[in-house]
PDB file of C-alpha atoms in Angstrom:
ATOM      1  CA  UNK A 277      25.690 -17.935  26.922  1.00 59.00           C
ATOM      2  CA  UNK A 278      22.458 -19.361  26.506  1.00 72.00           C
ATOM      3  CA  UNK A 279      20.556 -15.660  26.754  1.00 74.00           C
ATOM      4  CA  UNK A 280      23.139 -14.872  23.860  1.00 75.00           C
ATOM      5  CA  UNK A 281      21.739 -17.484  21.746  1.00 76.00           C
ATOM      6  CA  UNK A 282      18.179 -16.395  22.091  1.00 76.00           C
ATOM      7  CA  UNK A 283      18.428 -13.060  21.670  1.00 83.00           C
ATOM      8  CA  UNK A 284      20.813 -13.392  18.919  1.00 87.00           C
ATOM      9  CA  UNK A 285      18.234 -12.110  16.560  1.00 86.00           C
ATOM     10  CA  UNK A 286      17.331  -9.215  18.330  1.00 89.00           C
ATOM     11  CA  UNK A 287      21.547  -8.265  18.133  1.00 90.00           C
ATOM     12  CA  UNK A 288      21.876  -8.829  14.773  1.00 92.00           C
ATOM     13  CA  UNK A 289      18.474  -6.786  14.252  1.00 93.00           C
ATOM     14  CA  UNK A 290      19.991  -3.615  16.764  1.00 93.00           C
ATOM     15  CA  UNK A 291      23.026  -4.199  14.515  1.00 94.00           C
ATOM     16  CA  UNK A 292      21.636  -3.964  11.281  1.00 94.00           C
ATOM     17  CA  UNK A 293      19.535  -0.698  12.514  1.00 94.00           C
ATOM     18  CA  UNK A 294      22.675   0.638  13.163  1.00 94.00           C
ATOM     19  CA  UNK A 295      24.298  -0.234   9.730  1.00 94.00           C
ATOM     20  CA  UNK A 296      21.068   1.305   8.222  1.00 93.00           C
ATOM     21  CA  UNK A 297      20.555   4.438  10.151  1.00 93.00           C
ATOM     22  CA  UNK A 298      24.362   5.604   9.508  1.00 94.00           C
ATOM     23  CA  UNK A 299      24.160   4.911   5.754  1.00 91.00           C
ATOM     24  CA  UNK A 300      20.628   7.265   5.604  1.00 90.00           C
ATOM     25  CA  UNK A 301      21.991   9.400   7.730  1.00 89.00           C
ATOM     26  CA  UNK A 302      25.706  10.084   6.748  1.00 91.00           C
ATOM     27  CA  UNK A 303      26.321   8.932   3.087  1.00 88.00           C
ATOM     28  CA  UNK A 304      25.980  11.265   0.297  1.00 87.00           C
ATOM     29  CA  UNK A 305      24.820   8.515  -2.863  1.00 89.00           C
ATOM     30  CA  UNK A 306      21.256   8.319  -3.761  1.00 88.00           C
ATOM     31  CA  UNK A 307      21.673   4.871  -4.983  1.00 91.00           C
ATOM     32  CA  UNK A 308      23.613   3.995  -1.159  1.00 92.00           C
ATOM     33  CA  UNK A 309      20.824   5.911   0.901  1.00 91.00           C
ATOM     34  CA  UNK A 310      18.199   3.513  -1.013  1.00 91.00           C
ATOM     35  CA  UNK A 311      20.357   0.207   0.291  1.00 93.00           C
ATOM     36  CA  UNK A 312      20.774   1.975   3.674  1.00 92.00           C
ATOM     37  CA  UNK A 313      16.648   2.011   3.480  1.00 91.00           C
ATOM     38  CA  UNK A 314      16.424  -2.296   2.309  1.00 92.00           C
ATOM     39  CA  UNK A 315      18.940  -2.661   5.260  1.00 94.00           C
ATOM     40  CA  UNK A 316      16.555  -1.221   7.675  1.00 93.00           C
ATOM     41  CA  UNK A 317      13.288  -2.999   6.182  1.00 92.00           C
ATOM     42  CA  UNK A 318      15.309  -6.163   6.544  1.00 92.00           C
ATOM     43  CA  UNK A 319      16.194  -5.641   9.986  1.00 94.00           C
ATOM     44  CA  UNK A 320      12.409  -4.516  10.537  1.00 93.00           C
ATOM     45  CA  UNK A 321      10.960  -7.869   8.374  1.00 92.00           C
ATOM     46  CA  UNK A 322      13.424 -10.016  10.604  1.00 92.00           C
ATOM     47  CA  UNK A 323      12.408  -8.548  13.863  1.00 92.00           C
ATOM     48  CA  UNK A 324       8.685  -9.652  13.349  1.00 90.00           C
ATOM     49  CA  UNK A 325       9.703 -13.055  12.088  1.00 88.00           C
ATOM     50  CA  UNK A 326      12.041 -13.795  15.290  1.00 87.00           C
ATOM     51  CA  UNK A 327       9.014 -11.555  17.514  1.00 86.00           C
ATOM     52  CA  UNK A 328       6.533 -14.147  15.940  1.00 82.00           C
ATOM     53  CA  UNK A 329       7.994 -17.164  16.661  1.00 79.00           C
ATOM     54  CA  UNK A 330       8.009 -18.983  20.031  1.00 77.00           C
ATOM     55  CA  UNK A 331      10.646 -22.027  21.009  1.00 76.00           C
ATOM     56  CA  UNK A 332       8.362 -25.218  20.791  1.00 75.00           C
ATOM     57  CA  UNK A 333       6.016 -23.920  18.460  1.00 77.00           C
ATOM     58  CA  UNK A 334       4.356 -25.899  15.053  1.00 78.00           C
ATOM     59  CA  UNK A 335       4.704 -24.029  11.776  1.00 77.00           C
ATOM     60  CA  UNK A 336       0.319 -22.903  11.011  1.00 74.00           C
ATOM     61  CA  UNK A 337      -0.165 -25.660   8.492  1.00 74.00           C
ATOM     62  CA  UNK A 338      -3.283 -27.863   9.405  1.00 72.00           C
ATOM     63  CA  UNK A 339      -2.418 -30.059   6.319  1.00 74.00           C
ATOM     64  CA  UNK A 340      -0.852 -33.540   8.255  1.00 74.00           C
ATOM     65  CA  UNK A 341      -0.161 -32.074  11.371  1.00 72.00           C
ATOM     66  CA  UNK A 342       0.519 -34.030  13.968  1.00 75.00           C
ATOM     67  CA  UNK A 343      -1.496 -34.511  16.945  1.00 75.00           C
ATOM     68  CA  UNK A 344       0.482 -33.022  19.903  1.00 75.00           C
ATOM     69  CA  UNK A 345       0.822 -29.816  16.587  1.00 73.00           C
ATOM     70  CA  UNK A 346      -2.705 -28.748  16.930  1.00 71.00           C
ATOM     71  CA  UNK A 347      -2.663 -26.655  20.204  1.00 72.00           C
ATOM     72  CA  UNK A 348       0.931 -25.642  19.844  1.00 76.00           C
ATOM     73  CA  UNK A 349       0.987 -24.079  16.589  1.00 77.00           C
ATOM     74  CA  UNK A 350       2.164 -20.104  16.274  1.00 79.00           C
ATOM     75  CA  UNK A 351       0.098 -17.330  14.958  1.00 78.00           C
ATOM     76  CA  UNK A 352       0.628 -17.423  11.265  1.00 79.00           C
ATOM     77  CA  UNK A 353      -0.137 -13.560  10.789  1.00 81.00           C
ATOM     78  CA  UNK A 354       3.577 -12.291  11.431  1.00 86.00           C
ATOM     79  CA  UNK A 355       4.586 -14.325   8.915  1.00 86.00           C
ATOM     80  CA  UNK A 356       2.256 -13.402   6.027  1.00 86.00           C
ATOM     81  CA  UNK A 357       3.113 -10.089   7.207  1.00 88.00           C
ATOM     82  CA  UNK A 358       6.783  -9.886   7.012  1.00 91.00           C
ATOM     83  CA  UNK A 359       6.382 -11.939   3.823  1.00 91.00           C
ATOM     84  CA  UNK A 360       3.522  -9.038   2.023  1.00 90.00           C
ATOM     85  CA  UNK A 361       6.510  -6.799   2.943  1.00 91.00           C
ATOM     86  CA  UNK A 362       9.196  -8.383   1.118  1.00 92.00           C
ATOM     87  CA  UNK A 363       6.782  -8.346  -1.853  1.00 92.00           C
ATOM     88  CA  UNK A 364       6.169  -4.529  -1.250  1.00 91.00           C
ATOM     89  CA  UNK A 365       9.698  -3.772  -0.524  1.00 91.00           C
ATOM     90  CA  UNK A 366      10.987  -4.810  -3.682  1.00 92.00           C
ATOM     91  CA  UNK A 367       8.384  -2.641  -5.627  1.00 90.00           C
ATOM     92  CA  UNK A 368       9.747   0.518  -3.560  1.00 89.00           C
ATOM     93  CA  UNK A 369      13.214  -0.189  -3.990  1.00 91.00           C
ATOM     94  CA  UNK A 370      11.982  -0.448  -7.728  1.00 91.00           C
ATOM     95  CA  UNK A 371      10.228   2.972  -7.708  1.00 89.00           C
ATOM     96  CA  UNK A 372      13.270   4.850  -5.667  1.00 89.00           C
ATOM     97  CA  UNK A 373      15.796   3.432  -8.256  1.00 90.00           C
ATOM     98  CA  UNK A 374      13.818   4.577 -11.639  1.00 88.00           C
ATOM     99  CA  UNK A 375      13.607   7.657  -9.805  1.00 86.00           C
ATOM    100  CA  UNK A 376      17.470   7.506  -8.989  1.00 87.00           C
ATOM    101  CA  UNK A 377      17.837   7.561 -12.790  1.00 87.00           C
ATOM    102  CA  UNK A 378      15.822   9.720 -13.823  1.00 84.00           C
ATOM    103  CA  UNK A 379      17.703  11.968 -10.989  1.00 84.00           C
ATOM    104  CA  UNK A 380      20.316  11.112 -12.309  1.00 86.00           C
ATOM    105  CA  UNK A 381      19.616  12.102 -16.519  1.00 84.00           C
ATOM    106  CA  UNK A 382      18.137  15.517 -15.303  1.00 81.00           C
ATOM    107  CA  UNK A 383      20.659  16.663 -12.838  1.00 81.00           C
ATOM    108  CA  UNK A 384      23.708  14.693 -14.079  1.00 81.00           C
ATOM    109  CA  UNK A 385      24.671  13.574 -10.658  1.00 81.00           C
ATOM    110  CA  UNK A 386      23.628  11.403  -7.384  1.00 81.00           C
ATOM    111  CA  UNK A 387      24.908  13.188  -5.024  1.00 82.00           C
ATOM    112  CA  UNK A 388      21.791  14.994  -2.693  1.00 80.00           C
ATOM    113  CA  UNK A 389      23.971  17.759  -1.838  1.00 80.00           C
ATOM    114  CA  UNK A 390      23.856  19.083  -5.411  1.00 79.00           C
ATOM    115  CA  UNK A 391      20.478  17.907  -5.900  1.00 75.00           C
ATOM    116  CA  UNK A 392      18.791  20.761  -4.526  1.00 73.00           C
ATOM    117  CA  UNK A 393      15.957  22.519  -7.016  1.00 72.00           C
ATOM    118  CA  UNK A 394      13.056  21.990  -4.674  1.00 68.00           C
ATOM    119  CA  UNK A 395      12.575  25.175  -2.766  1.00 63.00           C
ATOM    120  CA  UNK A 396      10.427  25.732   0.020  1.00 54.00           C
TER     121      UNK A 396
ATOM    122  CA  UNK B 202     -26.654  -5.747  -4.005  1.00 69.00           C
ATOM    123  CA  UNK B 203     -26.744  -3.167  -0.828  1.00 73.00           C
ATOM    124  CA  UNK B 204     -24.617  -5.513   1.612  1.00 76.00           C
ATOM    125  CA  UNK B 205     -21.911  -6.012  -1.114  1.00 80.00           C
ATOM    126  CA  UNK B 206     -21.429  -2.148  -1.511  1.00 82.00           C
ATOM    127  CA  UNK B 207     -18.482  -2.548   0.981  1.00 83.00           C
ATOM    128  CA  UNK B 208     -16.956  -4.668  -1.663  1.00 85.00           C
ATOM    129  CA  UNK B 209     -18.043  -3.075  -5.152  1.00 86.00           C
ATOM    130  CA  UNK B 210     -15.774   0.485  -3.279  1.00 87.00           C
ATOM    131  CA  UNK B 211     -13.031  -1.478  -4.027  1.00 88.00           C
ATOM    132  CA  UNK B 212     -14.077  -3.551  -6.679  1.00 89.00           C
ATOM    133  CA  UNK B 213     -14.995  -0.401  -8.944  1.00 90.00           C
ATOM    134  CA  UNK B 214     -11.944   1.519  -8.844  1.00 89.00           C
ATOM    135  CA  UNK B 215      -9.517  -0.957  -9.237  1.00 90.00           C
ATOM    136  CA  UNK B 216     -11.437  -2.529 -12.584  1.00 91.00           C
ATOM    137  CA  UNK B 217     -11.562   1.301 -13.095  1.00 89.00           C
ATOM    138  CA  UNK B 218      -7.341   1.366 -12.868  1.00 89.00           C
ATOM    139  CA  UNK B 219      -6.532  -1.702 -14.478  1.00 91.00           C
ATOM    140  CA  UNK B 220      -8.454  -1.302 -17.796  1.00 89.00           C
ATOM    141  CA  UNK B 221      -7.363   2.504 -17.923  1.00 86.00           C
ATOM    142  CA  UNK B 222      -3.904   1.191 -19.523  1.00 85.00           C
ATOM    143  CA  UNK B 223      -5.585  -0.391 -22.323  1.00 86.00           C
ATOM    144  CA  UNK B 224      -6.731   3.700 -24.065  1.00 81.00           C
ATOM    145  CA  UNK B 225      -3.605   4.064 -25.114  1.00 81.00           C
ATOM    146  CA  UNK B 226      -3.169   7.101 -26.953  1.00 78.00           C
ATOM    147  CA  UNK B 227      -6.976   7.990 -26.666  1.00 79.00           C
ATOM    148  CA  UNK B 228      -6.333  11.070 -24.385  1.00 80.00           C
ATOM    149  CA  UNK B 229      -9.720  12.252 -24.387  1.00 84.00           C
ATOM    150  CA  UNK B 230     -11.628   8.650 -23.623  1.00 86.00           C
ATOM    151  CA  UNK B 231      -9.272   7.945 -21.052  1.00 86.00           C
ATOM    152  CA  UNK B 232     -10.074  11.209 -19.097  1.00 87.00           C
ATOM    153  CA  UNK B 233     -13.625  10.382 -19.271  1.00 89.00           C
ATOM    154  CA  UNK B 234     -12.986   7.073 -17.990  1.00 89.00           C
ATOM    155  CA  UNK B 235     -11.797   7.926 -15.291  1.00 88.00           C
ATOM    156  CA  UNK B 236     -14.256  10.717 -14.770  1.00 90.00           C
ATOM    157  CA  UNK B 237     -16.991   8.072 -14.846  1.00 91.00           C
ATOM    158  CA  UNK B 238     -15.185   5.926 -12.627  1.00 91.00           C
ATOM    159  CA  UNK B 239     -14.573   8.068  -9.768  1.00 91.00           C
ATOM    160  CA  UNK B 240     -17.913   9.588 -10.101  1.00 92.00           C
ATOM    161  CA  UNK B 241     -19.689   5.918  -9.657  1.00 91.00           C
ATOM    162  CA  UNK B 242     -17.574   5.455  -6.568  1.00 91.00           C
ATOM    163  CA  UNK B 243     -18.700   8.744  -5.306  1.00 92.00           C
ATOM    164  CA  UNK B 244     -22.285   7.356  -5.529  1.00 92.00           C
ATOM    165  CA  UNK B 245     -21.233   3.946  -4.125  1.00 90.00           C
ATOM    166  CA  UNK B 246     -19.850   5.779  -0.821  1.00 90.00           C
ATOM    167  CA  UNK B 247     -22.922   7.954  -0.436  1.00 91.00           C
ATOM    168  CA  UNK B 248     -25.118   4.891  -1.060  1.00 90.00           C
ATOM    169  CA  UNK B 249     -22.562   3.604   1.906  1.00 88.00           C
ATOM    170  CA  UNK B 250     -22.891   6.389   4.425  1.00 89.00           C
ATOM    171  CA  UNK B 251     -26.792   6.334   3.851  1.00 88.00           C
ATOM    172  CA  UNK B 252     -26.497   2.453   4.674  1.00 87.00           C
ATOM    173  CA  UNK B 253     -24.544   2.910   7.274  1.00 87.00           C
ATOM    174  CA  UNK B 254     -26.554   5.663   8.630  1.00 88.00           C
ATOM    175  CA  UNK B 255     -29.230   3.630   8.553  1.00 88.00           C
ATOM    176  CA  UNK B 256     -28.520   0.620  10.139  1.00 85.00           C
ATOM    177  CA  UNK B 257     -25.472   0.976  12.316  1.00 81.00           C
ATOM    178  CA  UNK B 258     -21.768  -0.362  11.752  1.00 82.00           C
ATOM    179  CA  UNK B 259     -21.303  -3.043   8.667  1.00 80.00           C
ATOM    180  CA  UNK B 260     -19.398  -5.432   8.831  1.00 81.00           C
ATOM    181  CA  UNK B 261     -18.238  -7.432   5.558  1.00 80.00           C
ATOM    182  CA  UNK B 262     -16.301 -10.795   5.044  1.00 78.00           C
ATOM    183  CA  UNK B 263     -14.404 -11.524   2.146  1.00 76.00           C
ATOM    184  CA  UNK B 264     -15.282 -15.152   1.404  1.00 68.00           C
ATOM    185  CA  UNK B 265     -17.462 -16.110   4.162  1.00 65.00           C
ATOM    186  CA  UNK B 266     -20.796 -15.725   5.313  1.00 63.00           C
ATOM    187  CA  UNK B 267     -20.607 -14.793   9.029  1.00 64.00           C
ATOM    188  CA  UNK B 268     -17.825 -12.727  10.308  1.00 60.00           C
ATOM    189  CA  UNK B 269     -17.944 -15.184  13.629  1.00 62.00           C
ATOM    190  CA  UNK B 270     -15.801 -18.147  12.132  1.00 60.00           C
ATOM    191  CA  UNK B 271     -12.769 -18.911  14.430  1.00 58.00           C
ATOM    192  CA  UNK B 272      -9.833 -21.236  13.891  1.00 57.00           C
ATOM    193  CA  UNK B 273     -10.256 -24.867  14.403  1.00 58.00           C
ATOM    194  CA  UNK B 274      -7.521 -24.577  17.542  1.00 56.00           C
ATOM    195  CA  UNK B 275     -10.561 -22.336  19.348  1.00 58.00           C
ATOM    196  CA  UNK B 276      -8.796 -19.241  18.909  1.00 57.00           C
ATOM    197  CA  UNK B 277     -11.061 -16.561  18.777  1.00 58.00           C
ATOM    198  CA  UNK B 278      -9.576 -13.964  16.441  1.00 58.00           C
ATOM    199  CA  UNK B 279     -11.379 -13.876  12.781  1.00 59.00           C
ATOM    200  CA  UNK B 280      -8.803 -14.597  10.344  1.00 62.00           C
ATOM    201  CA  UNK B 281     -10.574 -13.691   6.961  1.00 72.00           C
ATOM    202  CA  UNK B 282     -10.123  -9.771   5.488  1.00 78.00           C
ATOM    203  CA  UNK B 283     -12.793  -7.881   7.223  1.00 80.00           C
ATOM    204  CA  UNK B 284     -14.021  -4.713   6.476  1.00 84.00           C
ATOM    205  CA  UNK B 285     -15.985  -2.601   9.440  1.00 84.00           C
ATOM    206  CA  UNK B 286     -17.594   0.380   8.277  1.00 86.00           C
ATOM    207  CA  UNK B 287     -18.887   3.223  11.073  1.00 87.00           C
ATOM    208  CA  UNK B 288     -19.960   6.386  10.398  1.00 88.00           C
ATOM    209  CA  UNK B 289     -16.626   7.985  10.391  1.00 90.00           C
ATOM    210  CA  UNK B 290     -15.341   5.289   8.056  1.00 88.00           C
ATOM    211  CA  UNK B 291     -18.309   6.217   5.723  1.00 89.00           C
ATOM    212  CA  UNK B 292     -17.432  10.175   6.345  1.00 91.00           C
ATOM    213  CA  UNK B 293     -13.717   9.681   5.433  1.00 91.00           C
ATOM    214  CA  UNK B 294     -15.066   7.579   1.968  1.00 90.00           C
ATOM    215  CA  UNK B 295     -17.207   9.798   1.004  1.00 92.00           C
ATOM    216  CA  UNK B 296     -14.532  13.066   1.234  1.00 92.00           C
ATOM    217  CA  UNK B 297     -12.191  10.400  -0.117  1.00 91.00           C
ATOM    218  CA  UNK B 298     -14.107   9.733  -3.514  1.00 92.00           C
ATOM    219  CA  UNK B 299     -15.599  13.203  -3.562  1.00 93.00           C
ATOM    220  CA  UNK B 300     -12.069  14.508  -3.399  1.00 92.00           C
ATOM    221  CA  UNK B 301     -10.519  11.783  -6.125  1.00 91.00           C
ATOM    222  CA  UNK B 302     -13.798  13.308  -8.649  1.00 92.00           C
ATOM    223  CA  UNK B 303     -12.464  16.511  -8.247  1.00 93.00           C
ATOM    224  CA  UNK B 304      -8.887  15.490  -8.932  1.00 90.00           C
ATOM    225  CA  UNK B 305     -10.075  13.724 -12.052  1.00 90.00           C
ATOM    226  CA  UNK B 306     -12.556  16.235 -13.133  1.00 90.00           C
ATOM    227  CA  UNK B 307      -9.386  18.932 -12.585  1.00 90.00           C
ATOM    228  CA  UNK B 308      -6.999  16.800 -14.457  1.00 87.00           C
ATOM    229  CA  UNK B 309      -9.273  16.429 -17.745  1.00 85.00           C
ATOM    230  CA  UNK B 310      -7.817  19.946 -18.438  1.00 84.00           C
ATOM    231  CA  UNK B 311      -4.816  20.152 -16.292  1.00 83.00           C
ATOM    232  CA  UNK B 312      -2.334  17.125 -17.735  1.00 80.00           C
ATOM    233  CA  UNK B 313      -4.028  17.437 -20.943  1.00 76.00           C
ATOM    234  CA  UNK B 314      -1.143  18.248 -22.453  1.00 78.00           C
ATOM    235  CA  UNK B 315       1.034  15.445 -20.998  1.00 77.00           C
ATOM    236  CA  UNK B 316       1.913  11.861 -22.284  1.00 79.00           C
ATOM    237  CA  UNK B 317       1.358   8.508 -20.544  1.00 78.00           C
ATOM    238  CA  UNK B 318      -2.116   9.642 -19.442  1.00 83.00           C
ATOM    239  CA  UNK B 319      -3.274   5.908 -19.475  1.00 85.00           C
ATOM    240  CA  UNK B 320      -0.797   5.698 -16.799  1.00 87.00           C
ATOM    241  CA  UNK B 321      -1.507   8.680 -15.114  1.00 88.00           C
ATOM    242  CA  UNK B 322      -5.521   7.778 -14.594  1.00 89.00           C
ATOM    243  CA  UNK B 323      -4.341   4.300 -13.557  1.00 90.00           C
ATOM    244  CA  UNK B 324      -2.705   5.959 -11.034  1.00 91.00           C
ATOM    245  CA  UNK B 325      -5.123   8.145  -9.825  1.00 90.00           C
ATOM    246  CA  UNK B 326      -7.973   5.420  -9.715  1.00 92.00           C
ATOM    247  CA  UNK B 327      -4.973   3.181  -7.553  1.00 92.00           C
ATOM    248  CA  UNK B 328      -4.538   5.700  -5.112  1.00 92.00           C
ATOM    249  CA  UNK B 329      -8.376   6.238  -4.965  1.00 92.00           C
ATOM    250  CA  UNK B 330      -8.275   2.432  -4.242  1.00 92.00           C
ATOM    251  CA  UNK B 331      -5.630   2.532  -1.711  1.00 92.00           C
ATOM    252  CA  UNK B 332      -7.590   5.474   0.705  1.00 92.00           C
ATOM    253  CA  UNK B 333     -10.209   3.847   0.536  1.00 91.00           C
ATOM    254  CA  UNK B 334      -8.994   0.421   1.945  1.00 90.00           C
ATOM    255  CA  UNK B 335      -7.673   2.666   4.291  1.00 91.00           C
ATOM    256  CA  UNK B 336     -10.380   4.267   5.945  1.00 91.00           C
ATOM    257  CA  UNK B 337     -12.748   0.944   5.569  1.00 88.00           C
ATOM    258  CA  UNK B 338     -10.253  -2.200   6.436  1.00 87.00           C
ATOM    259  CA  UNK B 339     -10.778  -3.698   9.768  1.00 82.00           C
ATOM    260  CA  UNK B 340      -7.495  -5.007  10.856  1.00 82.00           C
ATOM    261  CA  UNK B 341      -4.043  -3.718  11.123  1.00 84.00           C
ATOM    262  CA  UNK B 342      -2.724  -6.268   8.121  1.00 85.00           C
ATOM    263  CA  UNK B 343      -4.775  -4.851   5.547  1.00 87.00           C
ATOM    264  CA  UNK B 344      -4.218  -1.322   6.309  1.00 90.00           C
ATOM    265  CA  UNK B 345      -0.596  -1.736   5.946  1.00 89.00           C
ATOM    266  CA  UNK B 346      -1.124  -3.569   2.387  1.00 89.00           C
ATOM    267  CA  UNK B 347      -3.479  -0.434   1.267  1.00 91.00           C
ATOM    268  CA  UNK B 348      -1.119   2.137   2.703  1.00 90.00           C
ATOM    269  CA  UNK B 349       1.908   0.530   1.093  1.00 90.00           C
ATOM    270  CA  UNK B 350      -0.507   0.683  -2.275  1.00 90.00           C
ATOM    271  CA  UNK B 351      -1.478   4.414  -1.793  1.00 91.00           C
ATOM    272  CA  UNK B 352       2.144   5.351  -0.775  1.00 90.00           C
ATOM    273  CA  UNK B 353       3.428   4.177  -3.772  1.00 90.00           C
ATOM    274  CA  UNK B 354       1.214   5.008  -6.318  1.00 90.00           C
ATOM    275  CA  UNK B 355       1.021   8.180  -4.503  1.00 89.00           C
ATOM    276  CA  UNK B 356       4.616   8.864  -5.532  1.00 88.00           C
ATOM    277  CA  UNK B 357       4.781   7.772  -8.516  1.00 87.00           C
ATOM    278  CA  UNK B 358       1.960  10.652  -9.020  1.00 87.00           C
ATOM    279  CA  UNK B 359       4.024  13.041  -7.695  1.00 85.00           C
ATOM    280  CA  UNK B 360       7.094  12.061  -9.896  1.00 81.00           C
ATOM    281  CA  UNK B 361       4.641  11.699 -12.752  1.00 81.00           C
ATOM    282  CA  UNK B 362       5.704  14.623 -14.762  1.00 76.00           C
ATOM    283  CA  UNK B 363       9.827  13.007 -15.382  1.00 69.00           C
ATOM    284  CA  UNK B 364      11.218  15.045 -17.775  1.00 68.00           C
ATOM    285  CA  UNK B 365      11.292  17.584 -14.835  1.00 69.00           C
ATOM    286  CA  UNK B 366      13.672  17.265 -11.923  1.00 64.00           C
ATOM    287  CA  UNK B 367      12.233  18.867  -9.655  1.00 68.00           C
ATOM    288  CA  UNK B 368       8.994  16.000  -9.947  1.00 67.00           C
ATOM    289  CA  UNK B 369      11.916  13.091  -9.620  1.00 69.00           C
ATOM    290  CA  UNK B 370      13.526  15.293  -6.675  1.00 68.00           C
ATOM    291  CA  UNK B 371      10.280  15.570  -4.932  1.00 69.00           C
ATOM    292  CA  UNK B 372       9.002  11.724  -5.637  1.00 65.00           C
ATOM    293  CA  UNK B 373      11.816   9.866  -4.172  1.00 66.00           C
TER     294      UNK B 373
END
C-alpha cells in the first residue's frame, strides 16, 4: 500500500500518457489533437516535478531557512524547469490554436482527414 | 568589449527583433533593418570564432564575474546562465548568422510583396536569436528555453503567409 502511495505520481503520469497518446493518435479534431498534446506536456511537467522532489527535502529558499534546512534542501532546477515550460506551453497551445482557425477559415473544416493540400 | 562578444550575439539580434515592430508600414526600412542587423551579427560571430581561435574555449557568466561561484550548501554545480563557446560552437554561429544574412538579404525581394513585414523581420531576427543560444548555451536549461524560442518562431515563419492553407497546414 505504501509503494502505491509513492509512486502514485508516476501512475497518474503513465495514465495521463495514455489519455494523451490515444487522443493524438486516434481522434480526428484539430482543436482535440492540440488538448491531447497539453495532456501529454502536463503529464511530462508533472513527471519532473514528482522526479525532482525527494521525501524529507526543504523547498531551495535560503530566505529564513531553518537550520537543520540548509543541507537538506532539493535541487531547485526541476522546478524552474517544469515551471519555464508551463510558460512556453501556453504560448504553443496559443500558436496551434490561431493556426486551428485560420485552418479552419481556409479549408472550412477541422477535421485532418480532409485537410490534406500539402503534397509531398 | 572582446569578452562581452558572447553576450552582444544575443544582445544584437534580439534589440534587432524587438524594435523591428515599431516600422510599421515602412516596407522598405524595415528590410534594411534587418539587413543591417543580421549582417552586424555576422561580424560579431566572426569576431567570435577569431577569439575563440585565438585563445581557446570562452566561457561567459551572465551576472557574475568568475564562472567558479558554487552554492552556499557546497554544491559544486554553477547555477548562473553560462555560455561555453569552442570552436565548433563558433563554427555553427558563424554558418548560423551567415545563413540568417542570406535569408534576410533573399527576403528584401522575396516577401516584398507581403503585409505584416514588421512581423515577419521580427521573426526572422527571433529565430536568428534562438540558434544561436542554441549552439552557444552551456547547460541543458537554457538550450531548452532557446529551442522552445526557435521552434516557435520558427513556425510561425512557416505559417507566415495565412491567407494560404497550405502555410497554416504546414505550420501547425
Amino acid at each position: 500500500m505504501n509503494s502505491v502511495l509513492v509512486n502514485l505520481p508516476f501512475i497518474i503520469v503513465v495514465i495521463l500518457l495514455a489519455i494523451g497518446f490515444y487522443t493524438i493518435g486516434f481522434k480526428r479534431n484539430l482543436i482535440k489533437i492540440i488538448i491531447g498534446i497539453e495532456i501529454v506536456e502536463g503529464a511530462v511537467n508533472m513527471f519532473i516535478v514528482a522526479l525532482g522532489y525527494i521525501k524529507g527535502g526543504y523547498a531551495p529558499i535560503y530566505t529564513q531557512a531553518p537550520p537543520e534546512a540548509v543541507e537538506n534542501m532539493v535541487l531547485p532546477t526541476p522546478q524552474a524547469l517544469t515551471l519555464t515550460s508551463i510558460v512556453i506551453g501556453v504560448a504553443v497551445t496559443a500558436l496551434m490554436l490561431a493556426f486551428a482557425v485560420n485552418i479552419y477559415k481556409s479549408y472550412g473544416t477541422l477535421d485532418v482527414n480532409k485537410v490534406r493540400r500539402l503534397r509531398g | 568589449m572582446i569578452e562581452q562578444l558572447p553576450a552582444l550575439i544575443i544582445a544584437i539580434p534580439l534589440l534587432g527583433a524587438f524594435v523591428a515592430p515599431f516600422f510599421k508600414k515602412h516596407y522598405k526600412a524595415v528590410a534594411i533593418w534587418g539587413i543591417i542587423i543580421t549582417g552586424v551579427t555576422l561580424v560579431v560571430s566572426i569576431l567570435l570564432a577569431n577569439e575563440v581561435l585565438t585563445r581557446g574555449i570562452m566561457v561567459y557568466v551572465f551576472g557574475a564575474e568568475r564562472p567558479t561561484l558554487v552554492l552556499p550548501s557546497g554544491y559544486t554545480v554553477p547555477i548562473r546562465i553560462m555560455f561555453e563557446i569552442d570552436a565548433l560552437g563558433a563554427f555553427m554561429a558563424i554558418s548560423a548568422t551567415l545563413m540568417s544574412f542570406i535569408g534576410a538579404l533573399y527576403s528584401y525581394s522575396h516577401v516584398a510583396h507581403e503585409s505584416g513585414l514588421e512581423k515577419y523581420y521580427s521573426l526572422l531576427l527571433l529565430l536568428e536569436v534562438g540558434i544561436l543560444g542554441m549552439v552557444l548555451t552551456g547547460d541543458l536549461f537554457n538550450l531548452f528555453v532557446f529551442m522552445e524560442i526557435a521552434g516557435i518562431s520558427g513556425a510561425a515563419l512557416v505559417g507566415f503567409r495565412s491567407y494560404r492553407g497550405e502555410a497554416n497546414e504546414a505550420g501547425i
